[in-house]
Structures are given as C-alpha cells and as structure tokens.
XYZ file of C-alpha atoms in Angstrom:
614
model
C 33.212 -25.868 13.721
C 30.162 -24.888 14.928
C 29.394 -20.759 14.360
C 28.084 -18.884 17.512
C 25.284 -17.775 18.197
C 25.127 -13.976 16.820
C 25.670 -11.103 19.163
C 22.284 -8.936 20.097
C 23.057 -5.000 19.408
C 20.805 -2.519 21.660
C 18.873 0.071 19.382
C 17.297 3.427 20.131
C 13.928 3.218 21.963
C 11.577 5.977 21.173
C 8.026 7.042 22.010
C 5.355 4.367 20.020
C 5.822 0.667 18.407
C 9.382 -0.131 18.574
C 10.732 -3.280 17.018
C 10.914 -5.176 20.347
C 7.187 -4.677 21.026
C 6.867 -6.909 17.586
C 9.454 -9.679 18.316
C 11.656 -8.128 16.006
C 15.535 -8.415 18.610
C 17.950 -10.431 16.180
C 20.533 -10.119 13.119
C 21.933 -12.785 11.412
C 25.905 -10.495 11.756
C 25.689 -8.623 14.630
C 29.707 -8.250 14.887
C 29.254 -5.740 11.066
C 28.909 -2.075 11.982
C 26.175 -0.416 10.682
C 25.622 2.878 9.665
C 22.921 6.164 10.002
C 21.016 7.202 7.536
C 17.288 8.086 6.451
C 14.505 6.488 4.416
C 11.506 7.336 2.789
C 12.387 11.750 3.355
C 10.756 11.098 -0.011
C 8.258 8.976 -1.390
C 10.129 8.643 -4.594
C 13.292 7.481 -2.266
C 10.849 4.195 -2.227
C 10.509 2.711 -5.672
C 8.323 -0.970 -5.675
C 7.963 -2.937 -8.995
C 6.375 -6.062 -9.074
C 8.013 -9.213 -10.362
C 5.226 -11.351 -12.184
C 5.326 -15.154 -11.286
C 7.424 -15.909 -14.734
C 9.965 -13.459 -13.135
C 9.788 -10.117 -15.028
C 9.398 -6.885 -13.476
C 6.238 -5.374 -14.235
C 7.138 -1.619 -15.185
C 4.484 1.253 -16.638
C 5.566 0.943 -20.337
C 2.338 2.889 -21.741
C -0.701 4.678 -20.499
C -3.129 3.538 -23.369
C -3.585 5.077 -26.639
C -4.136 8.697 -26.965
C -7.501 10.069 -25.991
C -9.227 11.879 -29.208
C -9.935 15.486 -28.721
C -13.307 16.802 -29.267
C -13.536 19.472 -31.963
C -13.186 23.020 -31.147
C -15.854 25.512 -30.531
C -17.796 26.411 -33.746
C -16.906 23.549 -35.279
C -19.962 21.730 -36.762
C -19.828 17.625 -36.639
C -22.040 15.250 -38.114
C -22.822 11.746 -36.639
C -23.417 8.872 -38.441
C -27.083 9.518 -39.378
C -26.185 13.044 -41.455
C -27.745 15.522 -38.602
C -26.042 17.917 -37.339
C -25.178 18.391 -33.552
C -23.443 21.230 -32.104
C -24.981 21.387 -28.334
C -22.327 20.420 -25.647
C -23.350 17.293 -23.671
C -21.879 15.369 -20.592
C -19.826 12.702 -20.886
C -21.560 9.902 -19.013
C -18.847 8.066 -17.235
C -17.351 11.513 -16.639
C -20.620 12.328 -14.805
C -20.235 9.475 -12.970
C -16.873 9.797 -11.889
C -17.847 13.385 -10.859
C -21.318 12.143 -9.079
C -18.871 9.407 -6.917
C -16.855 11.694 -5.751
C -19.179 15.447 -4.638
C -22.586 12.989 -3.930
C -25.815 13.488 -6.760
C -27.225 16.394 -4.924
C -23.793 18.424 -5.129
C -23.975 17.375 -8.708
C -27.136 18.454 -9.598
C -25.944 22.119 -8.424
C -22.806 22.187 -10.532
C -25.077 21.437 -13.524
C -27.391 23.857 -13.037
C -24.334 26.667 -12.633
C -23.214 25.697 -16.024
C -26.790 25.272 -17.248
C -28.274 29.199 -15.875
C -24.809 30.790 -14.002
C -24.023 31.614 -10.807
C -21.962 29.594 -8.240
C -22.630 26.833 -5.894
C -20.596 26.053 -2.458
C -20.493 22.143 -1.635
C -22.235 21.200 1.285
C -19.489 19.210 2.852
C -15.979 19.938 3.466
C -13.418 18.289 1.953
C -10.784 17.628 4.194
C -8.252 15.616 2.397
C -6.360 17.060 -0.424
C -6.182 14.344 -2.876
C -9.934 14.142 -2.784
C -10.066 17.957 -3.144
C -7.634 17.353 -6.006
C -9.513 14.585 -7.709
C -12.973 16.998 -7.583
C -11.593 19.903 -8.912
C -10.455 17.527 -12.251
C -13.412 15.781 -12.333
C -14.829 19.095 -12.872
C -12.394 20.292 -15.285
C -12.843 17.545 -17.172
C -16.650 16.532 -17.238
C -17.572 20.258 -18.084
C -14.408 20.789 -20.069
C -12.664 23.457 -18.319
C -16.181 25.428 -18.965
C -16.594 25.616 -15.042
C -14.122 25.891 -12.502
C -13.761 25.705 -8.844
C -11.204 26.263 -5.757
C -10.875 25.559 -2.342
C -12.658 27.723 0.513
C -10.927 27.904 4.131
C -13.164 25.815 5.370
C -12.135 23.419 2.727
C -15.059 23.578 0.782
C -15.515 23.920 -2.507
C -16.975 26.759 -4.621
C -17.822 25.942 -8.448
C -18.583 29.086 -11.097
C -18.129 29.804 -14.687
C -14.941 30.072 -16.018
C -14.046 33.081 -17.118
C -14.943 34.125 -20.461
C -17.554 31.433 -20.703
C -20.811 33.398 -19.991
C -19.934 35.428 -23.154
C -19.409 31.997 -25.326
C -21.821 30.582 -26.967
C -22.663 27.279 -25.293
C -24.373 25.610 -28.474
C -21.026 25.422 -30.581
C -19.518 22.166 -29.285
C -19.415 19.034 -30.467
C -20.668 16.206 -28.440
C -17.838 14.343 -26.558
C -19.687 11.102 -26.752
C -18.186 11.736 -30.214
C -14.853 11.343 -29.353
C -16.095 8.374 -26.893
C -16.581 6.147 -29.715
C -13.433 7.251 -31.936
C -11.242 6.135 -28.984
C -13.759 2.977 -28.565
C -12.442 1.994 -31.918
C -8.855 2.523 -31.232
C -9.025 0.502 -28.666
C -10.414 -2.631 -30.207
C -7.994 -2.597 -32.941
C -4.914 -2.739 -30.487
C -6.423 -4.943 -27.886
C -9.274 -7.149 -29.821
C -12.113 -7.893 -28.418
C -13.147 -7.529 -25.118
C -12.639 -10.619 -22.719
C -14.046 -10.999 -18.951
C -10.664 -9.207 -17.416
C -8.673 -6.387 -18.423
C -5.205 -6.490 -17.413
C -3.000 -3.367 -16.285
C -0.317 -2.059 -14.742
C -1.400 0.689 -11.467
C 1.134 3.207 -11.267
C 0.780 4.569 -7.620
C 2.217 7.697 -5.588
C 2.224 8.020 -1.948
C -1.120 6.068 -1.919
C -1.833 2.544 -0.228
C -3.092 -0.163 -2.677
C -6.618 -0.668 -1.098
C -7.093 2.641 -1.129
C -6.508 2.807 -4.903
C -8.968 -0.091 -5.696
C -11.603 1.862 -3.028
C -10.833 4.808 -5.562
C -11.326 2.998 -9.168
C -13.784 1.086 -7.477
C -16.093 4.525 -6.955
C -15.136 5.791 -10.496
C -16.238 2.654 -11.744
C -19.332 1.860 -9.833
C -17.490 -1.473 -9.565
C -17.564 -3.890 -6.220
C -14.951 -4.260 -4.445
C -15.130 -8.313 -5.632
C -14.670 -7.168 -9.136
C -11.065 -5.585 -8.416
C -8.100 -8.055 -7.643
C -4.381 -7.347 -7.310
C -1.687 -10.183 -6.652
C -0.447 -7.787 -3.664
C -0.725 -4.984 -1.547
C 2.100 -2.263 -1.758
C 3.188 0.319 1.155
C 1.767 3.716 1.050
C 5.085 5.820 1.066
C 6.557 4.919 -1.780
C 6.178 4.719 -6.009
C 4.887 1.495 -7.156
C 3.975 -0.310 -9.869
C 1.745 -3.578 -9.448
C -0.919 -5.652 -11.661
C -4.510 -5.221 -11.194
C -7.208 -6.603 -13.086
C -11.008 -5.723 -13.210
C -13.918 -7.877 -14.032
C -16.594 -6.539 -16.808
C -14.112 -3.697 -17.227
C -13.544 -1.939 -20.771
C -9.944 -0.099 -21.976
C -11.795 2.770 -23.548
C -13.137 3.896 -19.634
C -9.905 3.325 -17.685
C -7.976 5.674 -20.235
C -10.087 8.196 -19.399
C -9.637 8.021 -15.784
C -6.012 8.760 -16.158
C -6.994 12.484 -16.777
C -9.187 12.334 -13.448
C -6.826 10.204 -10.984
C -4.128 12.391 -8.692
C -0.896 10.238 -8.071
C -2.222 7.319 -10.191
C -1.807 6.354 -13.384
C -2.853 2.921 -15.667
C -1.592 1.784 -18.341
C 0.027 -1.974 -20.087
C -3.852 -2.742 -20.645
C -4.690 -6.418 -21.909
C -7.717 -8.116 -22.206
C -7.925 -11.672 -20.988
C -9.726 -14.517 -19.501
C -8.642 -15.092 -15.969
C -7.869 -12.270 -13.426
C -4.861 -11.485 -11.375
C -5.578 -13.266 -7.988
C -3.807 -12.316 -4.086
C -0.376 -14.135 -4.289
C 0.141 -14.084 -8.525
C 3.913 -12.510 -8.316
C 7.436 -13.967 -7.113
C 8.131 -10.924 -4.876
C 9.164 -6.902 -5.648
C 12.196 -5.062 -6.627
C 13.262 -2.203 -4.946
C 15.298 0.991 -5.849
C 15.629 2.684 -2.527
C 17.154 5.605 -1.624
C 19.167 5.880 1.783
C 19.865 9.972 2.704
C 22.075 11.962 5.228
C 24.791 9.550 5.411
C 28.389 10.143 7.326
C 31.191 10.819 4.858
C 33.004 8.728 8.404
C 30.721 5.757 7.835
C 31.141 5.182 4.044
C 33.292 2.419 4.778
C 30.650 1.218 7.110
C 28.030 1.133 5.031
C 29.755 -1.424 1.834
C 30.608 -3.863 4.575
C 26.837 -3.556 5.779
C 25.400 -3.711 2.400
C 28.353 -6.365 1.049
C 27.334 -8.497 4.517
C 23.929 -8.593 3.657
C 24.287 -9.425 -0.177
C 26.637 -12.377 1.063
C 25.106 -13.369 4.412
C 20.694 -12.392 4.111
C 18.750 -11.025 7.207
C 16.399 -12.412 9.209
C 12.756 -12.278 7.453
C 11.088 -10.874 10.147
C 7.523 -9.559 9.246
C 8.484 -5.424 9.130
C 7.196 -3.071 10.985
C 4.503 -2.140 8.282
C 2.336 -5.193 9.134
C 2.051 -3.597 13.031
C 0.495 -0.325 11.608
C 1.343 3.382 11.879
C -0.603 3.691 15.486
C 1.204 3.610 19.190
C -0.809 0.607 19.691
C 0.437 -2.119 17.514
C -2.514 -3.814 14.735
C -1.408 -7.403 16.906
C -3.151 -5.982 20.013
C -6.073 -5.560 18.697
C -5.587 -8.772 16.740
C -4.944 -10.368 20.130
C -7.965 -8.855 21.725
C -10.295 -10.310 18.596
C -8.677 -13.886 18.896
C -9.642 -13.925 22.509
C -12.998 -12.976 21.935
C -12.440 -9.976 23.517
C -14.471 -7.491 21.313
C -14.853 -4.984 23.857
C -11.552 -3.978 24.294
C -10.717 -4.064 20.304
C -13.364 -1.826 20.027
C -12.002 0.801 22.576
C -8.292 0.456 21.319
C -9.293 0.845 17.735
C -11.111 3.990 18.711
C -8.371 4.728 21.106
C -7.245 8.438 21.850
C -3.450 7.475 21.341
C -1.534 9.891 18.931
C -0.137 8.547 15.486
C 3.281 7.562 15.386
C 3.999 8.945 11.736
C 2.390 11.972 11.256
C 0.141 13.002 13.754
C -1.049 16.092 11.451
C -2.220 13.335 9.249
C -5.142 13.039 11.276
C -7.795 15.632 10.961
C -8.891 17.528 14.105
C -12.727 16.100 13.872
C -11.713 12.731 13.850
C -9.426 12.902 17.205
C -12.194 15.443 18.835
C -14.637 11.549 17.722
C -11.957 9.542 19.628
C -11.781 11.952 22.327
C -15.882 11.526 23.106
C -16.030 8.103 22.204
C -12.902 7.572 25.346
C -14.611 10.181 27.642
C -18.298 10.344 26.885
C -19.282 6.980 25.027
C -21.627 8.725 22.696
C -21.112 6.929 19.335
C -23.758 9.319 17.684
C -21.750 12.741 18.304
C -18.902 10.391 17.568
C -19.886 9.335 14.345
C -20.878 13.045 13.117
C -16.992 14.049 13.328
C -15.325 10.640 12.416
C -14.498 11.118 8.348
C -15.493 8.191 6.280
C -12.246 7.840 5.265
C -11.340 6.618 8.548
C -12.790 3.251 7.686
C -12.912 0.879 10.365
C -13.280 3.431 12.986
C -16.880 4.870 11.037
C -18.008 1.053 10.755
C -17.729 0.825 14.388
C -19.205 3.915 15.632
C -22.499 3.481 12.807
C -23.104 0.075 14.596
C -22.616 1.527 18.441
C -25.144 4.078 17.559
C -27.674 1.741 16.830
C -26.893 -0.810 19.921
C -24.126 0.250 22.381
C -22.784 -2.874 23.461
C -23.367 -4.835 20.118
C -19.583 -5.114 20.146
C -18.822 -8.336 17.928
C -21.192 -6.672 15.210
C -18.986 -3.431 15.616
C -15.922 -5.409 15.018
C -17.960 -7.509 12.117
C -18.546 -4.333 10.149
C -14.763 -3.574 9.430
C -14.493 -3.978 5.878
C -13.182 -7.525 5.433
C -9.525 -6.930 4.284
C -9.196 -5.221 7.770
C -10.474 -7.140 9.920
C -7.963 -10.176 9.152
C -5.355 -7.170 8.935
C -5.986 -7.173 13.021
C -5.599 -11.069 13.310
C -2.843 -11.744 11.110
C -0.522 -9.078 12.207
C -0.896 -11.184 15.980
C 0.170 -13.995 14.041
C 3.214 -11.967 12.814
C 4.030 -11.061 16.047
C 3.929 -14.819 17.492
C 6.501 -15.679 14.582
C 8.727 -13.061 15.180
C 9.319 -13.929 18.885
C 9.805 -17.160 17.718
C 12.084 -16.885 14.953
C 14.200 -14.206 17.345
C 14.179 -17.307 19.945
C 15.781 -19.508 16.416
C 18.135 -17.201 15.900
C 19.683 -16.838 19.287
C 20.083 -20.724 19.228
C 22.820 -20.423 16.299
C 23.364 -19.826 12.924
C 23.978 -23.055 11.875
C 21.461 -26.312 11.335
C 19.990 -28.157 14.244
C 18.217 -31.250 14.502
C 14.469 -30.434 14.612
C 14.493 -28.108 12.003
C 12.184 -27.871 9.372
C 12.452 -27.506 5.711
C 10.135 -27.108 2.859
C 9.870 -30.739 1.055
C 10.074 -29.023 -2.059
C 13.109 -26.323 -1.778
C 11.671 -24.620 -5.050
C 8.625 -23.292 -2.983
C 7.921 -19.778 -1.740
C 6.466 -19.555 1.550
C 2.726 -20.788 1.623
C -0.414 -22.396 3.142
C -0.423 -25.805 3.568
C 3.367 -26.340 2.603
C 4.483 -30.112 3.429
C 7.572 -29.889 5.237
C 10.585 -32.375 6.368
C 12.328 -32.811 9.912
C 15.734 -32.531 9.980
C 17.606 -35.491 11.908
C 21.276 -35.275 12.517
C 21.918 -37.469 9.040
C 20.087 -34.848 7.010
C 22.305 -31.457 9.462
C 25.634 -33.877 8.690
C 24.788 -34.604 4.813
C 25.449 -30.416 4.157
C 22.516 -31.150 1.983
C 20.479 -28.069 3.370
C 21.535 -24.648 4.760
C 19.918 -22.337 7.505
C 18.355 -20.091 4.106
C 15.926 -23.501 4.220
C 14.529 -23.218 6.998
C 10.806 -22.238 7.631
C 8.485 -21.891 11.163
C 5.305 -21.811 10.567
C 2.690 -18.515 11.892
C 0.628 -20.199 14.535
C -2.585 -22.143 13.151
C -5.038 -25.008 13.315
C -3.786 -26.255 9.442
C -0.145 -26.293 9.838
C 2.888 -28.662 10.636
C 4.755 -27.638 13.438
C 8.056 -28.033 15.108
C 8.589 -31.208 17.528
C 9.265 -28.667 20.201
C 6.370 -26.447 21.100
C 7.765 -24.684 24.373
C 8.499 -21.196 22.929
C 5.072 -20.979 20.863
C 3.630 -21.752 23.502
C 5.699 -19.675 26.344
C 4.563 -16.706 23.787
C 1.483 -17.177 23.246
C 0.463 -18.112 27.370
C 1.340 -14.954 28.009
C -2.203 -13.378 25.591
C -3.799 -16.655 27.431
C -3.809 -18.518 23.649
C -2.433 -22.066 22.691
C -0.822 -22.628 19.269
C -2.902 -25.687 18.611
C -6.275 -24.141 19.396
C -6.399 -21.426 16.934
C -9.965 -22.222 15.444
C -12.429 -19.884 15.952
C -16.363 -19.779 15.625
C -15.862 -16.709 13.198
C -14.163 -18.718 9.717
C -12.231 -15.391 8.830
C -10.667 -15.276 12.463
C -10.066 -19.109 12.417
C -6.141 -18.986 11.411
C -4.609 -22.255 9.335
C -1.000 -20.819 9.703
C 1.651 -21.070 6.667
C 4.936 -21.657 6.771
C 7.750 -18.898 6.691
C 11.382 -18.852 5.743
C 13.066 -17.686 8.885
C 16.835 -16.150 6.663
C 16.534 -14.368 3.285
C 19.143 -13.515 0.638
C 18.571 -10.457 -1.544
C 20.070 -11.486 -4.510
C 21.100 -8.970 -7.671
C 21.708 -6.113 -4.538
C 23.435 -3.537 -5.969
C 24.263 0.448 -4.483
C 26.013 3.452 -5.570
C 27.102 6.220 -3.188
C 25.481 9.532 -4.476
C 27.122 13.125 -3.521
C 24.216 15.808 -4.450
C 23.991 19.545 -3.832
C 20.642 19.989 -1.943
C 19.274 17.416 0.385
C 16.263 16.922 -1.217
C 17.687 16.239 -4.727
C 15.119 13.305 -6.461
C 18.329 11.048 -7.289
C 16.166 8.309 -9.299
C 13.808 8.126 -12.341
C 10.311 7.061 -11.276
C 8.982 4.671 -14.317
C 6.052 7.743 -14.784
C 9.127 10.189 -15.660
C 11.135 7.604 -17.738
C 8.060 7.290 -20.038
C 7.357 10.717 -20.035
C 10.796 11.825 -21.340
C 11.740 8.859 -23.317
C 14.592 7.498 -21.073
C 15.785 4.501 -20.031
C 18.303 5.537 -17.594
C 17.855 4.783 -13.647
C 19.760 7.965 -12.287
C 18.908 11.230 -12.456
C 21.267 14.310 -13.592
C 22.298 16.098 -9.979
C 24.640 18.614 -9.304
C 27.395 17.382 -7.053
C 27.982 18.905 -3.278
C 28.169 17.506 -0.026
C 25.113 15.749 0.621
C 25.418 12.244 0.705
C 22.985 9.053 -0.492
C 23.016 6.002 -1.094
C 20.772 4.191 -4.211
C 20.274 0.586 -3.131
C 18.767 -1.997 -6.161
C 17.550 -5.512 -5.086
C 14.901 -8.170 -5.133
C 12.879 -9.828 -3.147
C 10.345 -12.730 -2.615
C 6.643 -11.840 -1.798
C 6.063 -10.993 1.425
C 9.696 -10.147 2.615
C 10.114 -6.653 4.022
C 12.606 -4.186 2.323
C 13.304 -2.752 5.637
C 13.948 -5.624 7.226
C 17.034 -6.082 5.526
C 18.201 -2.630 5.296
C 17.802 -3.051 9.141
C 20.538 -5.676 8.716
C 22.772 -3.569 6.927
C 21.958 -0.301 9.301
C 22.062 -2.461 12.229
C 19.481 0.798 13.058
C 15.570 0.441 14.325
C 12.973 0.905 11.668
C 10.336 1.964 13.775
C 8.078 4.736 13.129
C 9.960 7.712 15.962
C 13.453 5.879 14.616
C 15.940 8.332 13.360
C 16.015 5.773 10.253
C 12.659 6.318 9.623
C 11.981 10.066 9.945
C 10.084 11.038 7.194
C 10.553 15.093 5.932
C 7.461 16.765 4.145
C 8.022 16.546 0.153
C 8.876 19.547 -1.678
C-alpha cells in the first residue's frame, strides 16, 4: 500500500527570511506533534565536532606543550656564547601579532611609551570587542604585562606603564627569545621534524570559521591560500574542526593561544599533505533545546523518536540564506543574471538585520544609509568598518568609477562571492525537493539514485534511473534518493518541468547555467533529498536558572580533567532538552530539529530567539 503524501503544517511568519522565502514548506511526518522550545540562548547550547573521513570525531585533546617562562626580574642568563644578557627585548612574532592587529604607526607609539613613558591614545577606534580584546593581550603579552591599556568611550584605546614599572629597573630581564628556542626544542622532540603542513585541531567560540583563518591569517602574515579547513562551521556555536597551514611551525601557533579570544589550537601534527574543503564525513552535534512545556514532554520523545526512526528532509538550512532580511539567493540571483547593478544596491541595502540588529555598528548603517540616499561611495566608504567585508570591497571600487559595477561585485573576497551564487542554487533545490516531497513518500519511477549507494553527496556523482523493476525489486528506499542543485555538469531528472517552472520565474533555465565569469559558472552536484540521524540520543534536563550551561564544552573537559558530557546543575523548574547526533557533511542540524519541532527556524522564529550570554 502506497503511503500518502505527508500533510503540510502552517508555521509562524515573522518580519525577515522565513523558511518559505527559501523553498523550505515540507516534513517527511507531518501527522507527529511537535513541540516549543529555544536554540542557540547560548552559544555553548551549540556544540559542533568534526568527524574526520575515517569516522572519528575530532575533539581538542591538548593545546601543545607548555610554553617556557622567561626568568624573573634580576635574574642573570647566559646564552650559548658565555655573555651575559639582561636587557628586555621583544619577542618578534609577538611584535608581529601586535603590529597586525593596532597598524605599525600605532606600534611604533606603544614602543616608545615603554621605551621613555608616558601614554599614547590609538588613532582609530576599535569598535568590536573581540578585536579590542585581542589588542589589549597582544599588549600584555609582547611587553609582558610591563604596559597596559583599557578602553576609552569612544572605544579607543589608551596604552601607559603599568603600575610599578617606572620604578623597576628595565635592564633586569632576560631575553624572551630565550625561552623561544627552549620551547623550539620541545617541540621537535614531540613532533619531529618539520614537514610542509602542520595539522591541528581550531577550537572556536561564537566565531565563524573564515573569520578565524582571516584572524591566524594576520597573526601569521600568512595568505589566505596557505590556510585550508575541510569545512566551514556556524558562528553561534562551540566547534571543533581541522585546519592545516602551509610553511607553518608548532613553536608559533602555541604562542598564539595566549593572544587569541574565543580560540584555541591544539592536536598539532606535522605532515605532508594539507586538510582540503570536503576532508570529513559530516559533524556531531550536542545541542541544547531550552524553555520547554512540562505539557509537551510527551510531545517532544515522539518528535525526537520520529525523527531517529523516520529522517527529515535535507533541506539546505536557513544558515546558507544569511542573517540579512534579504536572503544571500537574491543577490545570488541578481549575479547569475548579470545583473550587477542591483547586487550591488541590495548588498549595500539599508534593510535591518534579522539577528541582532545591535550587531551592526551605527557608522556602518549611517554608510548604507548615504550609499541608498546620496550615492556617494567616498563618504560611504569613510564609515563602512573593514570588517564589513564585501560591503568595503564594493564601496573602494565605486569610489574610483561609479558605475564599474561587475568590478564592485569582482572585489568580494572569493569565498563570498560564490557564497551569493550557491545559496540561489540552494534555493532552486529546495523548491524542488519540497515539490518531491509532496508527490509521496514512497519510490517513483524517475527517481534517481547514486550508482554507488556508499557515496556522500558530490560533484559529478554518476547516478541511476529508477524504472518500475528497480521501485518493485524493494532494492532501494526514498533515504537514496538525490536531485541534483541546478548546473551545466550534472545529470538530471527525465522530468524538467518544476526546475524549470522555478527557475522561469528569476528568467534562468536549468540547462544554461554557464557563465562568462568561471567562479559564477555552476556544475551542480547531486543532493540526498531524506536524511537519517543515526546514534540520536536526548535527555530531558530540569535546572534551577534558565541560563544554567548544562554541557561540557571540550575547552572545559580538558581544563578540569573530565570526561563527562553533563554538567553538575541544581535541579528546579526550568526545563531542557540535550540532543546528541550525527550527521553527514553538509546536512543542517536545524533542519532536522525542525522535523522534530515541527517549528520555523528562521531568524524572528520563536525557535530561534537568541538571549545575550551571561
């Protein structure tokens, strides 16, 4: 007996990107309740590990070996050659790290405080906090703790003496560079000699993954081309992934654990090959789900149990539409059509962020708001932060020619630039695997599977046809079959008509998706349309305050020797859920939580509203 098609549930439209504007309509049990609750109130409610393509999970087991102090003041060192040296001297790559982050000329001034006194005010502001946070380490550390600093209300920086220090004598320290090569040697006898790569594990808080390698890439005076990872991992959240850097040494990244805020390193190899984009079979997740109904409980196990037994849809989540009121796949749209004009405008568009609209700083929405109203990409520029990547790139080149649009669009940095592109990709599959689902949730003649069942989704996968025979034989199941993005390198379905109903309505054709531009010529890959999470696993939490931390992040665990998952809590009458499960690469934890919710996990959802952190 054939199973009916599954039910569609209405969810709560708010203000911005709701799942519907993505394609995102279906569930693969629509008839299972779901139940309320709230993710990501904390980034630790979001713990990512990595699973490494021979199927471990990559977790942050060390942070290198210990750092060798420098002597204390007075004491009297002699190097190699029998002379003694006593003057205090800058650590090099400490100067560097400092240099990167406050410019040469701001540099120049803090070493003249500690060289003759006084205090120095940076010239710029700095308006986010983990770059005000990084600084006033960096200076901590390079001038060890003999100058200090704080934050001004304009958020500047001030940098003095520390107190104490004009009445030490300055020429009673041994030189750090010192203690550089005792930890040089420590190294090579634990990890050999050095090899073209190093291996390690980045431990990340509340930080996105490119903007971590933008970060070690500036300590490091390292291109970007030099820094690979197998995947990128979402911003709110813990997570632990595998990086690996190109003419990098041990001894250096050790160090920068002292410097980096919400990062740490550590599981450092040397080896011969690097870690390249796709190198992992997918990401575990321990995620906690708060404010639950006590009335629901029952609710929520037949939501979770349903979508151990029965999967989700594998929509592409909302992350991959980006944190704006304008999806990423309309500006995506607007680039595939040649359109550069109006990607421009909507990338500098006035509209308010969905998440956290405080998270923008008032200079860079006073740039949007002249860019929409005047069109003067100079005054523009001058209050558009630099951390606001794509938006700077766009305004430098509009000062310089004001309609030189495609060139605007071409000076994105490259990883997002295709961001734009493939997320209109994501949103053509969606539609069309909501259009599969409605048909049924059994096998249908037409479908198509991956030849070899053993595959993750992929470029250039070779895929079979299902005829009646192969739907009667029971030899496949509807967890087999794929759709492929839209693309000019890719096998697709015998029946066009709802590619290409979606895609006449952006005036596009799924088989001419080549482009002039190589980057915005798409090849398409095919995509699993069901998922399983196998190993899923939850346990109902009732805590005392709201905001109890209810898991160990793998930072803490190593930090007090433990190997347990659950914290100690007091018990009361909040309620939580821990949920444990895996996933393949490029499957969205939300997207099957939004299963088991049966809730919308867009950014103004009640699911998704995100509390400050204590």
């Amino acid at each position: 007996m054939e199973e009916p098609a599954p039910k569609r549930v209405k969810l709560e439209n708010k203000v911005g990107i709701s799942e519907s504007d993505v394609g995102i309509t279906e569930f693969v049990n629509a008839d299972v309740a779901g139940f309320d609750g709230v993710l990501k109130q904390r980034y630790t409610d979001f713990l990512v590990n990595e699973i490494d393509p021979a199927g471990n999970v990559i977790h942050l087991l060390d942070l290198g070996p210990d750092v060798p102090k420098p002597a204390k003041d007075g004491e009297r060192q002699k190097e190699d050659t029998g002379e003694v040296k006593t003057a205090f001297e800058v650590d090099q790559s400490n100067k560097d790290m400092l240099t990167e982050l406050v410019g040469a000329e701001f540099y120049e001034e803090i070493e003249s405080v500690w060289k003759k006194g006084g205090e120095v005010v940076s010239p710029e502001s700095f308006e986010e906090k983990d770059r005000r946070t990084q600084v006033h380490v960096s200076i901590r550390n390079t001038f060890e703790s003999r100058l200090d600093s704080k934050t001004l209300d304009d958020n500047k920086i001030k940098v003095f003496r520390s107190s104490g220090e004009s009445r030490r004598n300055r020429n009673q320290k041994r030189p750090v560079s010192q203690a550089a090569k005792d930890l040089a040697k420590i190294v090579k006898e634990k990890y050999g000699e050095v090899k073209d790569y190093v291996h390690m594990a980045v431990y990340k808080e509340n930080k996105e993954t490119m903007n971590v390698a933008s970060l070690l890439g500036r300590f490091l005076r390292m291109n970007h081309s030099q820094i690979s990872y197998a995947g990128t991992k979402d911003r709110r959240g813990v997570t632990v992934q595998k990086f690996s850097l190109y003419k990098a040494k041990i001894d250096r990244l050790v160090h920068l654990n002292a410097a980096l805020k919400g990062i740490s390193l550590g599981n450092f190899s040397y080896e011969d090959s690097e870690v390249s984009l796709g190198d992992l079979k997918g990401n575990e997740f321990i995620i906690t789900i708060r404010r639950l109904r006590p009335e629901q409980i029952q609710d929520l196990e037949n939501g979770l149990n349903n979508l151990k037994e029965k999967g989700f849809v594998n929509y592409f989540g909302m992350q991959r539409f980006g944190t704006f009121s304008i999806s990423t796949h309309e500006i995506g749209k607007r680039i595939l059509s040649g359109n550069y004009k109006e990607a421009v405008d909507l990338i500098l568009s006035t509209e308010e962020f969905v998440h956290t609209p405080t998270n923008e700083s008032d200079s860079a929405k006073e740039a949007r708001r002249i860019w929409k109203e005047e069109r003067d990409a100079e005054a523009a520029l001058k209050l558009m932060p630099k951390q606001r990547s794509a938006e700077y790139a766009v305004l430098t080149v509009l000062t310089k020619a004001s309609n030189d649009y495609f060139n605007a669009i071409m000076a994105i940095p490259k990883n997002l630039r295709v961001m734009y592109v493939h997320a209109y990709q994501s949103y053509v599959w969606n539609c069309v695997a909501s259009e599969r689902v409605r048909r049924g949730l059994q096998l249908l003649p037409g479908d198509m599977v991956l030849e070899n069942r053993s595959d993750n989704d992929g470029l250039r996968q070779p895929v079979k046809t299902l005829t009646q025979s192969d739907v009667d034989s029971k030899a496949y199941s509807i967890y087999d079959i794929v759709l492929p993005t839209p693309g000019h390198d890719v096998e697709y379905p015998a029946d066009l008509s709802v590619y290409i109903e979606v895609m006449n309505r952006d005036n596009m054709s799924p088989v001419s998706m080549e482009r002039n531009v190589r980057e915005f010529s798409l090849a398409g890959m095919q995509r699993h349309v069901f998922s399983i999470a196998p190993h899923l696993e939850f346990k109902v939490v009732r805590h005392k305050n709201v905001n109890d931390q209810l898991v160990y992040t793998d930072l803490e665990k190593l930090r007090s020797h433990t190997a347990s998952t659950y914290r100690d809590v007091e018990e009361g009458d909040s309620l939580s859920v821990v949920v444990t499960f895996q996933l393949d690469s490029a499957q969205y934890a939300t997207m099957a939580l939004r299963e088991a919710m049966k809730r919308d996990t867009g950014r103004q959802s009640a699911m998704m509203a995100v509390a400050v952190d204590p």
